[in-house]
Amino acid sequence: MIHKLTLGHFDSEALKNGRMIVLRALDWSVVTRLLQEVGQVDESGRATLDGHVVEVKEGYIVCPWLMAQRVRATEEFARRLHQETGCVMYDTSRREIVRLEQMADW
């Protein structure tokens, strides 16, 4: 199963019920800077982490994470984005909020 890590400022209670409600948009200047530092951004602005496409949504982003192997660039990006913005890290496949210390367990 492929797991994607969804990053944004969400209503945590709504996530528990499987609903994704964005409380406010991510700071795109921080997102862009970290994607350039940790991943790759092409001339059209399309971002990838370890060659996997990052999906930009309304106020949040979705990154490839647990696939045949862990996408370490996603973990580094998510860790740094969470530390700088306080965003929520949500595994949509498991329907659970991910804490920083959990990343080391997978």
Coordinates of C-alpha atoms in Angstrom, one line a residue:
M1 CA 0.0 0.0 0.0
I2 CA 1.2 3.5 -0.8
H3 CA 1.0 6.0 2.0
K4 CA 1.0 9.7 1.3
L5 CA 1.8 12.3 3.9
T6 CA -0.6 15.3 3.9
L7 CA 0.8 18.5 5.4
G8 CA -1.3 21.5 6.4
H9 CA -3.1 23.4 9.1
F10 CA -6.1 21.1 9.6
D11 CA -8.9 20.8 12.1
S12 CA -7.6 17.8 14.1
E13 CA -11.1 16.8 15.3
A14 CA -12.4 16.7 11.8
L15 CA -9.4 14.5 10.8
K16 CA -10.5 12.0 13.4
N17 CA -13.8 11.7 11.6
G18 CA -12.1 11.4 8.2
R19 CA -12.9 14.9 7.1
M20 CA -10.1 17.3 6.0
I21 CA -10.9 20.9 6.9
V22 CA -8.1 23.4 6.3
L23 CA -8.0 26.1 9.0
R24 CA -5.5 28.3 7.2
A25 CA -3.2 27.9 4.2
L26 CA 0.5 26.9 4.6
D27 CA 3.1 29.6 4.3
W28 CA 4.0 29.0 0.7
S29 CA 7.3 30.9 1.0
V30 CA 8.4 28.4 3.6
V31 CA 7.1 25.4 1.5
T32 CA 8.9 26.6 -1.6
R33 CA 12.1 27.2 0.2
L34 CA 12.1 23.8 1.9
L35 CA 11.2 22.0 -1.4
Q36 CA 14.1 23.7 -3.1
E37 CA 16.4 22.7 -0.2
V38 CA 15.3 19.1 0.3
G39 CA 13.7 18.2 -3.1
Q40 CA 13.7 19.4 -6.6
V41 CA 11.7 22.1 -8.3
D42 CA 11.7 22.3 -12.1
E43 CA 11.4 25.4 -14.2
S44 CA 7.6 25.1 -14.4
G45 CA 7.4 25.0 -10.5
R46 CA 6.6 21.3 -10.3
A47 CA 8.1 19.9 -7.1
T48 CA 9.4 16.3 -6.4
L49 CA 10.9 14.6 -3.4
D50 CA 13.3 11.7 -4.4
G51 CA 11.7 11.8 -7.9
H52 CA 8.1 11.5 -6.6
V53 CA 5.7 14.3 -7.4
V54 CA 4.4 16.6 -4.6
E55 CA 0.7 17.5 -5.0
V56 CA -0.2 21.1 -4.3
K57 CA -3.8 21.5 -3.1
E58 CA -5.8 24.4 -1.7
G59 CA -3.8 25.5 1.3
Y60 CA -2.0 22.2 1.8
I61 CA 0.3 19.7 0.1
V62 CA 0.4 15.9 -0.3
C63 CA 3.8 14.1 -0.5
P64 CA 4.7 10.5 -1.3
W65 CA 5.9 8.8 1.8
L66 CA 5.7 5.0 2.5
M67 CA 6.0 3.1 -0.8
A68 CA 8.1 0.1 -1.6
Q69 CA 10.6 2.0 0.6
R70 CA 10.4 5.1 2.7
V71 CA 10.8 8.4 0.9
R72 CA 13.4 9.9 3.2
A73 CA 13.3 13.3 1.5
T74 CA 9.6 13.5 2.4
E75 CA 10.4 12.8 6.0
E76 CA 13.1 15.5 6.1
F77 CA 10.8 18.0 4.3
A78 CA 7.9 17.2 6.6
R79 CA 10.0 17.4 9.8
R80 CA 11.4 20.8 8.8
L81 CA 8.0 22.1 7.7
H82 CA 6.3 21.0 10.9
Q83 CA 9.1 22.6 13.0
E84 CA 8.9 25.9 11.1
T85 CA 5.1 26.2 10.7
G86 CA 3.5 23.9 13.3
C87 CA 1.6 22.2 10.5
V88 CA -0.2 18.9 11.0
M89 CA 1.2 15.7 9.4
Y90 CA -1.5 13.3 8.4
D91 CA -1.3 9.9 6.9
T92 CA -4.5 9.6 4.8
S93 CA -4.1 5.8 4.2
R94 CA -4.0 5.1 8.0
R95 CA -6.3 8.0 8.7
E96 CA -4.1 9.2 11.5
I97 CA -2.1 12.2 12.6
V98 CA 1.7 11.5 12.5
R99 CA 4.0 12.7 15.2
L100 CA 7.7 13.4 14.5
E101 CA 8.8 10.5 16.7
Q102 CA 6.7 8.0 14.8
M103 CA 8.7 8.6 11.6
A104 CA 11.6 6.8 13.2
D105 CA 9.4 3.8 13.8
W106 CA 8.5 3.1 10.2

